[in-house]
XYZ file of C-alpha atoms in Angstrom:
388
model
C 0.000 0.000 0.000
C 2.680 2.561 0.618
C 4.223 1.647 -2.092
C 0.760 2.993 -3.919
C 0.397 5.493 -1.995
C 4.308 6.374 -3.606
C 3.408 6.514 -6.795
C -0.117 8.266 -6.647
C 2.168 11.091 -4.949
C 4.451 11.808 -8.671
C 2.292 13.608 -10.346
C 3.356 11.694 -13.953
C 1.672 8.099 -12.384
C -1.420 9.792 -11.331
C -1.808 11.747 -14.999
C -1.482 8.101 -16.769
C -3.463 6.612 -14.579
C -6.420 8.839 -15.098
C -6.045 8.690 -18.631
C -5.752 4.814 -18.797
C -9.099 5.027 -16.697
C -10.939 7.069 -18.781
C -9.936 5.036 -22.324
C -11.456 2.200 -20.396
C -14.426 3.559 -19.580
C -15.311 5.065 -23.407
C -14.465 1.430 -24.786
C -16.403 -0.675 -22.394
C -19.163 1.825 -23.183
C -19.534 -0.269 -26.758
C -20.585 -2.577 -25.122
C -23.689 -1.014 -23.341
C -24.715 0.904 -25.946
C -28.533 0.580 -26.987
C -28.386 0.757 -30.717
C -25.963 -1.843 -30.811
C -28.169 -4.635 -28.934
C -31.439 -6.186 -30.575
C -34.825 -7.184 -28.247
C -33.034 -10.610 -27.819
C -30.118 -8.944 -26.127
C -27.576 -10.439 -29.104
C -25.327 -8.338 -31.381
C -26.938 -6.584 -34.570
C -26.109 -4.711 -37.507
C -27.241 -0.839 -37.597
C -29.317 -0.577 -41.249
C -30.237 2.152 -43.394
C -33.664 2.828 -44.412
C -33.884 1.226 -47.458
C -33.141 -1.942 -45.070
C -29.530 -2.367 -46.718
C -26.195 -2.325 -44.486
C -25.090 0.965 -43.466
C -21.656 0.323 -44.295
C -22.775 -1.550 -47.789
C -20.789 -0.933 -50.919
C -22.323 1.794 -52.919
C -22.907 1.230 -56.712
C -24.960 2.635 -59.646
C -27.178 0.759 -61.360
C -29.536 1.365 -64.515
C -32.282 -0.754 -65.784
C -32.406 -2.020 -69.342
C -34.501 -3.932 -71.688
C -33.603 -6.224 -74.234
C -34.099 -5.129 -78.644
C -34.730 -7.049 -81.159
C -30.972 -7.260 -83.531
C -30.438 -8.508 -86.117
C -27.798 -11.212 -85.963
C -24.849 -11.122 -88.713
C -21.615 -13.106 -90.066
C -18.835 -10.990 -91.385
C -16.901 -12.188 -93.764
C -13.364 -11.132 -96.313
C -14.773 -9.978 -99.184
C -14.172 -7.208 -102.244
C -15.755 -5.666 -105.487
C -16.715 -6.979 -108.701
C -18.170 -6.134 -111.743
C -21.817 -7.278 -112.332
C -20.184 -8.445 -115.908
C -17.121 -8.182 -117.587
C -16.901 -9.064 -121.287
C -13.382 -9.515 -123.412
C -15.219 -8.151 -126.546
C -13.317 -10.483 -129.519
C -13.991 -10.032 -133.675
C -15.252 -12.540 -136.050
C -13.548 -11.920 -138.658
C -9.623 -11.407 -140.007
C -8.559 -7.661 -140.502
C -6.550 -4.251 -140.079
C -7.355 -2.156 -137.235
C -9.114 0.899 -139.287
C -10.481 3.258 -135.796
C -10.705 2.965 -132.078
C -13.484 5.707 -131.592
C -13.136 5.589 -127.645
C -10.340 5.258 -125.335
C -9.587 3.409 -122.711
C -11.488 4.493 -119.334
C -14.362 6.178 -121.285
C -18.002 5.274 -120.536
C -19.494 3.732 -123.196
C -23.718 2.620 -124.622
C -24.691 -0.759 -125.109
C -24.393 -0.918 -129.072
C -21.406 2.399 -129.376
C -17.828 1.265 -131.272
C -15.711 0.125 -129.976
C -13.174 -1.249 -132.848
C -13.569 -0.607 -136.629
C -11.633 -3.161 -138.897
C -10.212 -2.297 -142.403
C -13.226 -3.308 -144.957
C -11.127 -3.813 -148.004
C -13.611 -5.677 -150.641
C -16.130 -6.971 -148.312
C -18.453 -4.077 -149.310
C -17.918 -5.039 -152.722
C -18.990 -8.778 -152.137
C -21.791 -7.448 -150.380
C -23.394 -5.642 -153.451
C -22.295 -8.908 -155.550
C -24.594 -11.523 -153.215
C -27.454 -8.952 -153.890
C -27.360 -8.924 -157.346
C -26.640 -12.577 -157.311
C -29.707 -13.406 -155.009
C -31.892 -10.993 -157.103
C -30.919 -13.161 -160.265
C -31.691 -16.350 -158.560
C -35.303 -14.863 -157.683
C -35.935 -14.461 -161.496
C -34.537 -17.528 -162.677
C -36.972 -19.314 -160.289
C -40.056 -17.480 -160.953
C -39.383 -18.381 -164.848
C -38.983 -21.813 -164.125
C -41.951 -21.927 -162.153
C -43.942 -20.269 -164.788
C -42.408 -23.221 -167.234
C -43.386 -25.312 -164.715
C -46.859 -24.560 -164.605
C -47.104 -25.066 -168.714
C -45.883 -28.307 -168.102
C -42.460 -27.479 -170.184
C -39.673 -28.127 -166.501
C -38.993 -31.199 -165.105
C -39.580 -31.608 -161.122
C -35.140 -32.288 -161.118
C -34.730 -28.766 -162.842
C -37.599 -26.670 -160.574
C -35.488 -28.453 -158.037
C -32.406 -27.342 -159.044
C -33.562 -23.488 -159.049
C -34.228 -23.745 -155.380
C -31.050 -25.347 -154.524
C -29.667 -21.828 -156.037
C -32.183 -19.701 -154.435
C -31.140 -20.756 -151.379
C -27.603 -20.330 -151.848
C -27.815 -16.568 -153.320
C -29.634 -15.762 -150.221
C -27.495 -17.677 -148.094
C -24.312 -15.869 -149.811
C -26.084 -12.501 -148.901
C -26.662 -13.160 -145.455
C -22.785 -13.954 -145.376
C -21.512 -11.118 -146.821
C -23.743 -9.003 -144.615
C -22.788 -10.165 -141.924
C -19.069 -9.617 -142.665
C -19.615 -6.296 -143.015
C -21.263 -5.885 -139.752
C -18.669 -7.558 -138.398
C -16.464 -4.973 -139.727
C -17.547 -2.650 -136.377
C -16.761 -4.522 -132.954
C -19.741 -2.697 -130.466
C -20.420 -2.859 -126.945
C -22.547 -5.430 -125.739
C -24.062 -3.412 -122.865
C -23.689 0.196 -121.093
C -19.778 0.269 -119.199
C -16.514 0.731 -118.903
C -13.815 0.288 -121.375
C -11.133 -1.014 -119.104
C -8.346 -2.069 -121.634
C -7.721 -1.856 -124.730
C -5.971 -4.829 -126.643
C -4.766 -3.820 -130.106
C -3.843 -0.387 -130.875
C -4.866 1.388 -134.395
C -3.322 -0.854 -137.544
C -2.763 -3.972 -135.679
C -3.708 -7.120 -137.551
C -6.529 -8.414 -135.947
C -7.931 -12.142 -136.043
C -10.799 -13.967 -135.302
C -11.331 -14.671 -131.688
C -8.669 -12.235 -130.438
C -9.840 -9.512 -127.894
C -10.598 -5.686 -129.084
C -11.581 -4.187 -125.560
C -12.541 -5.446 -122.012
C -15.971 -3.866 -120.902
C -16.990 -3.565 -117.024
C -20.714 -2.425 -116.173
C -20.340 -1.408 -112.964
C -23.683 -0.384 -112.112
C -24.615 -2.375 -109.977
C -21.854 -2.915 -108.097
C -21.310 -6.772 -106.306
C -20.118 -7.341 -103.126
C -18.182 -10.949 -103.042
C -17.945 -12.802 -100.553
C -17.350 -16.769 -99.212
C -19.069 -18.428 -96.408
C -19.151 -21.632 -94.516
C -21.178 -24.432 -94.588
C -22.087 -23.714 -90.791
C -23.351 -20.350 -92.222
C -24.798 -20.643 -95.137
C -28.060 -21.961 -94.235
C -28.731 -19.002 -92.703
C -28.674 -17.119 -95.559
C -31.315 -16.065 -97.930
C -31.594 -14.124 -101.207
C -33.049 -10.406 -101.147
C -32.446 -10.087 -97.692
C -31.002 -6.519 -97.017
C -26.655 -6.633 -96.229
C -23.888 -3.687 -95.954
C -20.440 -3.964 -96.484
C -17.304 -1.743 -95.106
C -14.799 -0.902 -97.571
C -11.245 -0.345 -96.638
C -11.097 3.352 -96.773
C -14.116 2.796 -94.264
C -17.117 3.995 -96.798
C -20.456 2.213 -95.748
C -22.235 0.749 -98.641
C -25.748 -1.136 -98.292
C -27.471 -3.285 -100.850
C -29.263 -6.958 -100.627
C -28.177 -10.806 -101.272
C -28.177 -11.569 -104.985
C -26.885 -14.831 -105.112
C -26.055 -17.733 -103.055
C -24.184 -20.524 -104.585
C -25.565 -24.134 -104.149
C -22.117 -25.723 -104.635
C -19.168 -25.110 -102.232
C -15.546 -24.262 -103.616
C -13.708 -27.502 -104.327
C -10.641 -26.233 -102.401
C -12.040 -24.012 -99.885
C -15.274 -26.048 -99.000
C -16.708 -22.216 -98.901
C -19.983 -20.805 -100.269
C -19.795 -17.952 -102.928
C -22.649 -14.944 -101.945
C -23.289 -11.870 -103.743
C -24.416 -8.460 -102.675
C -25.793 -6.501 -105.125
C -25.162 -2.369 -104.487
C -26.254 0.552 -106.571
C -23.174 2.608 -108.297
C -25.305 4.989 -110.330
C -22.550 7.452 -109.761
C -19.637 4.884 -110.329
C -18.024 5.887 -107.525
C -17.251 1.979 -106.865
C -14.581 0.431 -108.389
C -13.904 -3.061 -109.103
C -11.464 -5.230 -106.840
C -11.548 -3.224 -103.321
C -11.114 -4.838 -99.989
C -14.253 -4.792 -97.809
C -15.853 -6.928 -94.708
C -19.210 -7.902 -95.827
C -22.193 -8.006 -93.101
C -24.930 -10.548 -94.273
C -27.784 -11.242 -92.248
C -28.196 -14.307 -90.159
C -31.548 -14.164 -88.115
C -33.085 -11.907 -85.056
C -32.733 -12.449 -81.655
C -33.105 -10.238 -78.456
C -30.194 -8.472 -77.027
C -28.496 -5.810 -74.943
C -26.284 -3.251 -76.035
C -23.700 -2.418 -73.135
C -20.460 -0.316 -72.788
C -17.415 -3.004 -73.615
C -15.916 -2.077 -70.239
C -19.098 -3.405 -68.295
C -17.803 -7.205 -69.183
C -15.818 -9.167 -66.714
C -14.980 -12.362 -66.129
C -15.771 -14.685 -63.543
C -13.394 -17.544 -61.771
C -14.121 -19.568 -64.032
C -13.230 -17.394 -66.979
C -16.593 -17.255 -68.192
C -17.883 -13.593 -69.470
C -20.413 -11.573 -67.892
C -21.999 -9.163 -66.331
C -23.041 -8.120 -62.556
C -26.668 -7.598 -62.078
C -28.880 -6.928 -58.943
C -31.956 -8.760 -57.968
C -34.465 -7.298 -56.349
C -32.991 -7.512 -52.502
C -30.031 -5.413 -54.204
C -27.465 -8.212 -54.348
C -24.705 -8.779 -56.722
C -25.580 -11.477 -58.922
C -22.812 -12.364 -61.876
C -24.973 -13.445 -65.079
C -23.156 -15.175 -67.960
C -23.634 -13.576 -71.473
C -22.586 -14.516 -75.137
C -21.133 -11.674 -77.264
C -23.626 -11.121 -80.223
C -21.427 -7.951 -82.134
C -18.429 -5.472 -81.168
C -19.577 -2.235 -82.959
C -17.996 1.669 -82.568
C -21.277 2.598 -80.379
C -21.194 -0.760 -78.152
C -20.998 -4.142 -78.026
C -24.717 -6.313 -78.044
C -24.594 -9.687 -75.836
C -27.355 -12.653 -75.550
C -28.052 -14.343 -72.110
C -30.150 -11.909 -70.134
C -33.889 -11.304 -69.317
C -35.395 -9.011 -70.963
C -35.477 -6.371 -68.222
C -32.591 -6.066 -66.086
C -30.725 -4.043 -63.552
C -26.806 -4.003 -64.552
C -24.671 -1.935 -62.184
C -22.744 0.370 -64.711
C -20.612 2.252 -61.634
C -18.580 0.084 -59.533
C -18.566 -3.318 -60.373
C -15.248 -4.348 -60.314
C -15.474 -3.687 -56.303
C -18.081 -5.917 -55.317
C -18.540 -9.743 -55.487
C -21.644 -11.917 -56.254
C -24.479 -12.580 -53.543
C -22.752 -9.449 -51.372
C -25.312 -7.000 -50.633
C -25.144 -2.947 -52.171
C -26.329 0.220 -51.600
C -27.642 1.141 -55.422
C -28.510 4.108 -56.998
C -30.562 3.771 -59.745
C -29.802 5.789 -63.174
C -32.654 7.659 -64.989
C -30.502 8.295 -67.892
C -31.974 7.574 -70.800
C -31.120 4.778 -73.423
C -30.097 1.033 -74.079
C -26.443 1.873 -73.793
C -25.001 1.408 -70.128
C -23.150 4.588 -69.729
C -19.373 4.884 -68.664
C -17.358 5.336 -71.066
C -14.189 5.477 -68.151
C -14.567 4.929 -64.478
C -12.954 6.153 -61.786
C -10.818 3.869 -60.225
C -10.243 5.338 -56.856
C -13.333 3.889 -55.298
C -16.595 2.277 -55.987
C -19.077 4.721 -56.566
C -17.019 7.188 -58.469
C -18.187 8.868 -61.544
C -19.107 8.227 -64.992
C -16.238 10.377 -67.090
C -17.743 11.619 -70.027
């Protein structure tokens, strides 16, 4: 006791002691404290008013409902002519004229080559007069022929040169038809093949026509694919310079490539202005079917432990559920995904700092909109803002 009474007397024991006394007091008071005991005298947890835990994660959360998209497969593809035709002669001869140059629009029927006519003109006039001839020798022999004065062999004989004359006639015209080498429909002359006063032959090429209005979009799909596909159903296309061009499915083949075991399809696309040219680069969209979908930021996705992709959702007691989803399309504006009812509540703020089945404090967005909003969160804590 003295000893005690000692140390109560230096002033520096009695200050800590009176301290240490009162630090004991304001802890044990925890334990007395009425808002921290429930009617059955056991420990509870202080709740807000919305009946969530007062020291809950806070998120934000926005409610959105599924559209109907249209499901596509993209696929390599480029630009082609709707025909291209190696215009060739029929007949020998000197280049005479090349009325229009290479790169020039042409009309279905306009020159394109002119060959030297030398005597064909001549033999042209020659199987007229010949044929005319013919006509008069068999009207006088038919005229015998009625006075009983020609033989069935000789009547027979003038028809036999009948039809030759006119037969020689239709030749000669021909040939000098033939003479002028003419476009087969409205185009392009692309190239050129002889140049004026080359010797021309028979089956060799004067000029390579393109009609280029309308335009094709080629493509190749797989056999998974193309049952999915039909003709006249509407497409679009992205060229490599990024130009957006829209148009519908021409043509489907029924027989896959040998090699590639791939389906050839066809887009047809207007090019009234010939803006398109033949042989771009482009990724062709073709349409597959419809289903309902979501379109969400990219940056809303996450993965779960088992590296499955998702999204967090609430239900309705406001706990973190983790939903798996299938990734429909990746566009500029958002991606669409597959897997969720149509109305749900996906937390767009603060995701990545809660877990499933924990319980949040959620405010609910009233933006606008089927696109979940952040572009960029802030990663400093849970409920930070949306950056725009």
């Amino acid at each position: 006791m003295n000893f005690l009474l000692k140390l109560w007397r230096q002033r520096n024991y009695r200050m800590a002691s009176v301290v240490s006394l009162v630090a004991l007091v304001w802890l044990l008071s925890g334990l007395w404290s009425d808002d921290a005991i429930d009617s059955d005298g056991k420990a509870g947890v202080k709740l807000s008013s919305a009946g969530v835990e007062a020291d809950a994660p806070s998120v934000r959360a926005r409610q959105l409902d599924a559209q109907p998209y249209v499901t596509r497969v993209v696929v390599n593809s480029r630009t082609e002519a709707n025909r291209t035709v190696r215009v060739r002669a029929e007949l020998d001869g000197v280049v005479a004229a090349l009325p229009v140059a290479e790169g020039k629009w042409v009309a279905a029927g306009d020159v394109l080559c002119e060959i030297a006519a030398e005597d064909r003109p001549e033999n042209l006039t020659r199987a007229r007069a010949a044929l005319r001839k013919a006509e008069l020798d068999f009207a006088g022999a038919k005229k015998l022929q009625g006075r009983g004065l020609q033989s069935e062999a000789a009547m027979a004989q003038q028809e036999v040169s009948l039809a030759n004359a006119r037969a020689d006639l239709k030749r000669a015209q021909v040939e000098v038809d033939n003479l002028t080498i003419r476009a087969p429909f409205a185009g392009i002359i692309n190239s050129r093949a002889v140049e004026l006063g080359d010797f021309i032959r028979r089956g060799e090429e004067c000029a390579t026509v393109l009609e280029l209005d309308p335009m094709l979009v080629v493509g190749e799909v797989s056999e998974a694919q193309v049952a999915h596909l039909q003709v006249g159903a509407p497409a679009s296309a992205q060229l490599q310079l990024g130009q957006i061009v829209e148009g519908s499915v021409r043509y489907v083949s029924q027989e896959a490539h040998p090699v590639t075991r791939a389906y050839r399809v066809e887009m047809e696309v207007a090019n009234h202005d010939g803006k398109l040219r033949s042989g771009i680069s482009a990724r062709l969209a073709l349409p597959t079917g419809e289903v309902l979908a979501h379109r969400i930021n990219s940056s809303l996705l996450t993965l779960d432990d088992d590296g499955h992709l998702g999204v967090r959702t609430l239900d309705t007691e406001q706990r973190v559920r983790f939903a798996r989803v299938q990734l429909v399309s990746d566009e500029n504006e958002g991606v669409w995904i597959t897997g969720l009812p149509p109305r749900v509540t996906l937390i767009t703020v603060g995701q990545e700092y809660v877990s499933e089945g924990e319980r949040v404090d959620a405010a609910l967005e009233d933006a606008a909109g089927d696109l979940a909003a952040p572009v960029a969160q802030s990663a400093g804590s849970a409920d930070g803002e949306a950056q725009p």
